[in-house]
């Protein structure tokens, strides 16, 4: 049975029990819930799926940043001699910074191309979980690509700045 009220539904429970009891004493009244509670229970599983999906997306973004930072740090460390020679021959800090960030941009672009292809393929399977969106939502895809590109370049900024501050004489001496 459903009861509609303009007042607080929780305060109406005793009145509803009294009315039902006056009609038929053998009719039990149990499981009294508000419509908000019923809707919340109905949306619990999709909400859990979205929270799980969001958690995995956050972890993937964190792993992307950590991995890209590690790769770029390793690359800059391995190329310290080359960067030192470039700077000794007249390359400025801005050009070294630009070089490292461009290399990172290429890696991020390749990763995004592979990721978009995978997302378009997996979108069909995920359509059953992603309520209210279509399998190939361009707004979501562009937003995610921009977020990954920006965080990727931010993760590469520290190694690029470190590369730009290499002292040419020190770099050549270490080798």
PDB file of C-alpha atoms in Angstrom:
ATOM      1  CA  UNK A   1       0.000   0.000   0.000  1.00  0.00           C
ATOM      2  CA  UNK A   2       1.190   3.492  -0.802  1.00  0.00           C
ATOM      3  CA  UNK A   3       0.207   6.578   1.148  1.00  0.00           C
ATOM      4  CA  UNK A   4       0.714  10.072  -0.189  1.00  0.00           C
ATOM      5  CA  UNK A   5       1.119  12.929   2.248  1.00  0.00           C
ATOM      6  CA  UNK A   6       2.025  16.584   2.189  1.00  0.00           C
ATOM      7  CA  UNK A   7       3.641  16.387   5.638  1.00  0.00           C
ATOM      8  CA  UNK A   8       6.692  14.479   6.871  1.00  0.00           C
ATOM      9  CA  UNK A   9       6.192  10.807   5.878  1.00  0.00           C
ATOM     10  CA  UNK A  10       7.957   9.476   8.993  1.00  0.00           C
ATOM     11  CA  UNK A  11       5.462  11.237  11.266  1.00  0.00           C
ATOM     12  CA  UNK A  12       2.539   9.587   9.455  1.00  0.00           C
ATOM     13  CA  UNK A  13       3.539   5.985  10.270  1.00  0.00           C
ATOM     14  CA  UNK A  14       1.525   5.686  13.487  1.00  0.00           C
ATOM     15  CA  UNK A  15      -1.553   7.246  11.854  1.00  0.00           C
ATOM     16  CA  UNK A  16      -1.357   4.805   8.939  1.00  0.00           C
ATOM     17  CA  UNK A  17      -0.979   1.866  11.356  1.00  0.00           C
ATOM     18  CA  UNK A  18      -4.075   3.028  13.274  1.00  0.00           C
ATOM     19  CA  UNK A  19      -6.163   3.384  10.108  1.00  0.00           C
ATOM     20  CA  UNK A  20      -5.125  -0.051   8.800  1.00  0.00           C
ATOM     21  CA  UNK A  21      -5.723  -1.604  12.211  1.00  0.00           C
ATOM     22  CA  UNK A  22      -9.210  -0.056  12.400  1.00  0.00           C
ATOM     23  CA  UNK A  23     -10.064  -1.613   9.021  1.00  0.00           C
ATOM     24  CA  UNK A  24      -8.647  -5.074   9.692  1.00  0.00           C
ATOM     25  CA  UNK A  25      -6.839  -6.069  12.905  1.00  0.00           C
ATOM     26  CA  UNK A  26      -5.277  -9.147  11.251  1.00  0.00           C
ATOM     27  CA  UNK A  27      -3.604  -7.135   8.490  1.00  0.00           C
ATOM     28  CA  UNK A  28       0.044  -6.519   9.482  1.00  0.00           C
ATOM     29  CA  UNK A  29       1.810  -3.264   8.697  1.00  0.00           C
ATOM     30  CA  UNK A  30       5.529  -3.816   8.202  1.00  0.00           C
ATOM     31  CA  UNK A  31       8.400  -2.508   6.098  1.00  0.00           C
ATOM     32  CA  UNK A  32       7.230   1.088   6.270  1.00  0.00           C
ATOM     33  CA  UNK A  33       9.560   3.200   4.160  1.00  0.00           C
ATOM     34  CA  UNK A  34       9.516   6.570   2.507  1.00  0.00           C
ATOM     35  CA  UNK A  35       9.718   6.900  -1.259  1.00  0.00           C
ATOM     36  CA  UNK A  36      13.144   8.500  -0.852  1.00  0.00           C
ATOM     37  CA  UNK A  37      14.347   5.377   0.977  1.00  0.00           C
ATOM     38  CA  UNK A  38      12.930   3.111  -1.735  1.00  0.00           C
ATOM     39  CA  UNK A  39      14.550   5.159  -4.500  1.00  0.00           C
ATOM     40  CA  UNK A  40      17.845   5.205  -2.625  1.00  0.00           C
ATOM     41  CA  UNK A  41      17.763   1.419  -2.287  1.00  0.00           C
ATOM     42  CA  UNK A  42      16.949   1.084  -5.985  1.00  0.00           C
ATOM     43  CA  UNK A  43      19.911   3.248  -6.952  1.00  0.00           C
ATOM     44  CA  UNK A  44      22.375   1.687  -4.497  1.00  0.00           C
ATOM     45  CA  UNK A  45      23.861  -0.815  -6.950  1.00  0.00           C
ATOM     46  CA  UNK A  46      24.329   1.644  -9.846  1.00  0.00           C
ATOM     47  CA  UNK A  47      25.769   4.168  -7.366  1.00  0.00           C
ATOM     48  CA  UNK A  48      28.217   1.511  -6.122  1.00  0.00           C
ATOM     49  CA  UNK A  49      29.231   0.670  -9.691  1.00  0.00           C
ATOM     50  CA  UNK A  50      29.890   4.315 -10.463  1.00  0.00           C
ATOM     51  CA  UNK A  51      31.898   4.779  -7.254  1.00  0.00           C
ATOM     52  CA  UNK A  52      33.936   1.690  -8.125  1.00  0.00           C
ATOM     53  CA  UNK A  53      34.473   2.898 -11.671  1.00  0.00           C
ATOM     54  CA  UNK A  54      35.466   6.356 -10.397  1.00  0.00           C
ATOM     55  CA  UNK A  55      37.922   4.805  -7.944  1.00  0.00           C
ATOM     56  CA  UNK A  56      39.536   2.772 -10.706  1.00  0.00           C
ATOM     57  CA  UNK A  57      39.735   5.885 -12.883  1.00  0.00           C
ATOM     58  CA  UNK A  58      41.439   7.801 -10.062  1.00  0.00           C
ATOM     59  CA  UNK A  59      43.910   4.976  -9.503  1.00  0.00           C
ATOM     60  CA  UNK A  60      44.611   4.817 -13.246  1.00  0.00           C
ATOM     61  CA  UNK A  61      45.269   8.563 -13.340  1.00  0.00           C
ATOM     62  CA  UNK A  62      47.597   8.303 -10.334  1.00  0.00           C
ATOM     63  CA  UNK A  63      49.494   5.406 -11.919  1.00  0.00           C
ATOM     64  CA  UNK A  64      49.760   7.377 -15.156  1.00  0.00           C
ATOM     65  CA  UNK A  65      51.282  10.357 -13.372  1.00  0.00           C
ATOM     66  CA  UNK A  66      53.693   8.215 -11.329  1.00  0.00           C
ATOM     67  CA  UNK A  67      54.723   6.150 -14.349  1.00  0.00           C
ATOM     68  CA  UNK A  68      55.238   9.128 -16.603  1.00  0.00           C
ATOM     69  CA  UNK A  69      57.200  10.955 -13.909  1.00  0.00           C
ATOM     70  CA  UNK A  70      59.414   7.892 -13.424  1.00  0.00           C
ATOM     71  CA  UNK A  71      60.012   7.374 -17.140  1.00  0.00           C
ATOM     72  CA  UNK A  72      60.827  11.024 -17.727  1.00  0.00           C
ATOM     73  CA  UNK A  73      63.131  11.182 -14.695  1.00  0.00           C
ATOM     74  CA  UNK A  74      64.944   8.091 -15.933  1.00  0.00           C
ATOM     75  CA  UNK A  75      65.154   9.509 -19.458  1.00  0.00           C
ATOM     76  CA  UNK A  76      66.553  12.823 -18.247  1.00  0.00           C
ATOM     77  CA  UNK A  77      69.058  11.069 -15.989  1.00  0.00           C
ATOM     78  CA  UNK A  78      70.254   8.827 -18.835  1.00  0.00           C
ATOM     79  CA  UNK A  79      70.578  11.819 -21.157  1.00  0.00           C
ATOM     80  CA  UNK A  80      72.366  14.139 -18.743  1.00  0.00           C
ATOM     81  CA  UNK A  81      75.545  14.040 -20.850  1.00  0.00           C
ATOM     82  CA  UNK A  82      73.627  14.782 -24.055  1.00  0.00           C
ATOM     83  CA  UNK A  83      71.737  17.636 -22.402  1.00  0.00           C
ATOM     84  CA  UNK A  84      75.030  18.980 -21.021  1.00  0.00           C
ATOM     85  CA  UNK A  85      76.587  18.916 -24.504  1.00  0.00           C
ATOM     86  CA  UNK A  86      73.528  20.661 -25.971  1.00  0.00           C
ATOM     87  CA  UNK A  87      73.748  23.364 -23.319  1.00  0.00           C
ATOM     88  CA  UNK A  88      77.531  23.691 -23.785  1.00  0.00           C
ATOM     89  CA  UNK A  89      76.939  24.234 -27.511  1.00  0.00           C
ATOM     90  CA  UNK A  90      74.497  27.047 -26.807  1.00  0.00           C
ATOM     91  CA  UNK A  91      71.096  25.494 -26.159  1.00  0.00           C
ATOM     92  CA  UNK A  92      69.213  27.585 -23.653  1.00  0.00           C
ATOM     93  CA  UNK A  93      67.213  26.400 -20.682  1.00  0.00           C
ATOM     94  CA  UNK A  94      63.971  27.130 -22.513  1.00  0.00           C
ATOM     95  CA  UNK A  95      64.919  24.950 -25.478  1.00  0.00           C
ATOM     96  CA  UNK A  96      65.920  22.040 -23.204  1.00  0.00           C
ATOM     97  CA  UNK A  97      62.670  22.412 -21.259  1.00  0.00           C
ATOM     98  CA  UNK A  98      60.754  22.504 -24.541  1.00  0.00           C
ATOM     99  CA  UNK A  99      62.592  19.418 -25.846  1.00  0.00           C
ATOM    100  CA  UNK A 100      61.771  17.310 -22.782  1.00  0.00           C
ATOM    101  CA  UNK A 101      58.138  18.494 -22.676  1.00  0.00           C
ATOM    102  CA  UNK A 102      57.729  17.774 -26.414  1.00  0.00           C
ATOM    103  CA  UNK A 103      59.006  14.232 -25.906  1.00  0.00           C
ATOM    104  CA  UNK A 104      56.525  13.835 -23.078  1.00  0.00           C
ATOM    105  CA  UNK A 105      53.760  15.273 -25.239  1.00  0.00           C
ATOM    106  CA  UNK A 106      54.492  12.681 -27.919  1.00  0.00           C
ATOM    107  CA  UNK A 107      54.349   9.845 -25.378  1.00  0.00           C
ATOM    108  CA  UNK A 108      51.111  11.209 -23.927  1.00  0.00           C
ATOM    109  CA  UNK A 109      49.589  11.583 -27.415  1.00  0.00           C
ATOM    110  CA  UNK A 110      50.455   7.991 -28.327  1.00  0.00           C
ATOM    111  CA  UNK A 111      48.987   6.803 -25.031  1.00  0.00           C
ATOM    112  CA  UNK A 112      45.831   8.831 -25.602  1.00  0.00           C
ATOM    113  CA  UNK A 113      45.369   7.410 -29.104  1.00  0.00           C
ATOM    114  CA  UNK A 114      45.685   3.865 -27.778  1.00  0.00           C
ATOM    115  CA  UNK A 115      43.431   4.729 -24.825  1.00  0.00           C
ATOM    116  CA  UNK A 116      40.705   6.277 -26.987  1.00  0.00           C
ATOM    117  CA  UNK A 117      40.709   3.213 -29.234  1.00  0.00           C
ATOM    118  CA  UNK A 118      40.373   0.990 -26.167  1.00  0.00           C
ATOM    119  CA  UNK A 119      37.670   3.198 -24.677  1.00  0.00           C
ATOM    120  CA  UNK A 120      35.604   3.137 -27.849  1.00  0.00           C
ATOM    121  CA  UNK A 121      35.891  -0.641 -27.949  1.00  0.00           C
ATOM    122  CA  UNK A 122      35.106  -1.119 -24.261  1.00  0.00           C
ATOM    123  CA  UNK A 123      32.272   1.436 -24.335  1.00  0.00           C
ATOM    124  CA  UNK A 124      29.870  -1.093 -25.756  1.00  0.00           C
ATOM    125  CA  UNK A 125      30.494  -3.473 -22.846  1.00  0.00           C
ATOM    126  CA  UNK A 126      30.328  -0.711 -20.229  1.00  0.00           C
ATOM    127  CA  UNK A 127      27.050   0.697 -21.537  1.00  0.00           C
ATOM    128  CA  UNK A 128      25.115  -1.554 -19.155  1.00  0.00           C
ATOM    129  CA  UNK A 129      26.892   0.039 -16.141  1.00  0.00           C
ATOM    130  CA  UNK A 130      27.029   3.681 -17.264  1.00  0.00           C
ATOM    131  CA  UNK A 131      23.441   4.759 -16.736  1.00  0.00           C
ATOM    132  CA  UNK A 132      22.360   7.952 -18.435  1.00  0.00           C
ATOM    133  CA  UNK A 133      25.256   8.090 -20.882  1.00  0.00           C
ATOM    134  CA  UNK A 134      25.823   6.685 -24.305  1.00  0.00           C
ATOM    135  CA  UNK A 135      28.623   4.237 -25.100  1.00  0.00           C
ATOM    136  CA  UNK A 136      30.612   6.822 -27.052  1.00  0.00           C
ATOM    137  CA  UNK A 137      30.027  10.088 -25.225  1.00  0.00           C
ATOM    138  CA  UNK A 138      32.312  12.643 -26.911  1.00  0.00           C
ATOM    139  CA  UNK A 139      32.120  15.153 -24.038  1.00  0.00           C
ATOM    140  CA  UNK A 140      33.343  12.591 -21.509  1.00  0.00           C
ATOM    141  CA  UNK A 141      36.019  11.315 -23.887  1.00  0.00           C
ATOM    142  CA  UNK A 142      37.367  14.807 -24.605  1.00  0.00           C
ATOM    143  CA  UNK A 143      37.293  15.755 -20.909  1.00  0.00           C
ATOM    144  CA  UNK A 144      39.221  12.640 -19.914  1.00  0.00           C
ATOM    145  CA  UNK A 145      41.750  13.155 -22.719  1.00  0.00           C
ATOM    146  CA  UNK A 146      42.325  16.746 -21.644  1.00  0.00           C
ATOM    147  CA  UNK A 147      42.684  15.744 -17.993  1.00  0.00           C
ATOM    148  CA  UNK A 148      45.206  13.035 -18.883  1.00  0.00           C
ATOM    149  CA  UNK A 149      47.167  15.336 -21.183  1.00  0.00           C
ATOM    150  CA  UNK A 150      47.354  18.095 -18.580  1.00  0.00           C
ATOM    151  CA  UNK A 151      48.315  15.773 -15.728  1.00  0.00           C
ATOM    152  CA  UNK A 152      50.861  14.036 -17.977  1.00  0.00           C
ATOM    153  CA  UNK A 153      52.561  17.315 -18.828  1.00  0.00           C
ATOM    154  CA  UNK A 154      52.492  18.395 -15.182  1.00  0.00           C
ATOM    155  CA  UNK A 155      54.113  15.089 -14.195  1.00  0.00           C
ATOM    156  CA  UNK A 156      56.862  15.696 -16.754  1.00  0.00           C
ATOM    157  CA  UNK A 157      57.478  19.295 -15.729  1.00  0.00           C
ATOM    158  CA  UNK A 158      59.761  18.483 -12.761  1.00  0.00           C
ATOM    159  CA  UNK A 159      62.129  16.250 -14.757  1.00  0.00           C
ATOM    160  CA  UNK A 160      62.083  18.800 -17.591  1.00  0.00           C
ATOM    161  CA  UNK A 161      62.938  21.616 -15.203  1.00  0.00           C
ATOM    162  CA  UNK A 162      65.718  19.479 -13.722  1.00  0.00           C
ATOM    163  CA  UNK A 163      67.063  18.868 -17.239  1.00  0.00           C
ATOM    164  CA  UNK A 164      66.968  22.573 -18.000  1.00  0.00           C
ATOM    165  CA  UNK A 165      69.033  23.343 -14.901  1.00  0.00           C
ATOM    166  CA  UNK A 166      71.862  20.930 -15.763  1.00  0.00           C
ATOM    167  CA  UNK A 167      75.282  22.564 -15.487  1.00  0.00           C
ATOM    168  CA  UNK A 168      77.077  21.648 -18.734  1.00  0.00           C
ATOM    169  CA  UNK A 169      80.506  21.334 -17.118  1.00  0.00           C
ATOM    170  CA  UNK A 170      79.204  19.187 -14.260  1.00  0.00           C
ATOM    171  CA  UNK A 171      77.313  16.928 -16.677  1.00  0.00           C
ATOM    172  CA  UNK A 172      80.382  16.393 -18.828  1.00  0.00           C
ATOM    173  CA  UNK A 173      82.598  15.773 -15.787  1.00  0.00           C
ATOM    174  CA  UNK A 174      80.296  13.101 -14.332  1.00  0.00           C
ATOM    175  CA  UNK A 175      80.628  10.906 -17.400  1.00  0.00           C
TER     176      UNK A 175
END
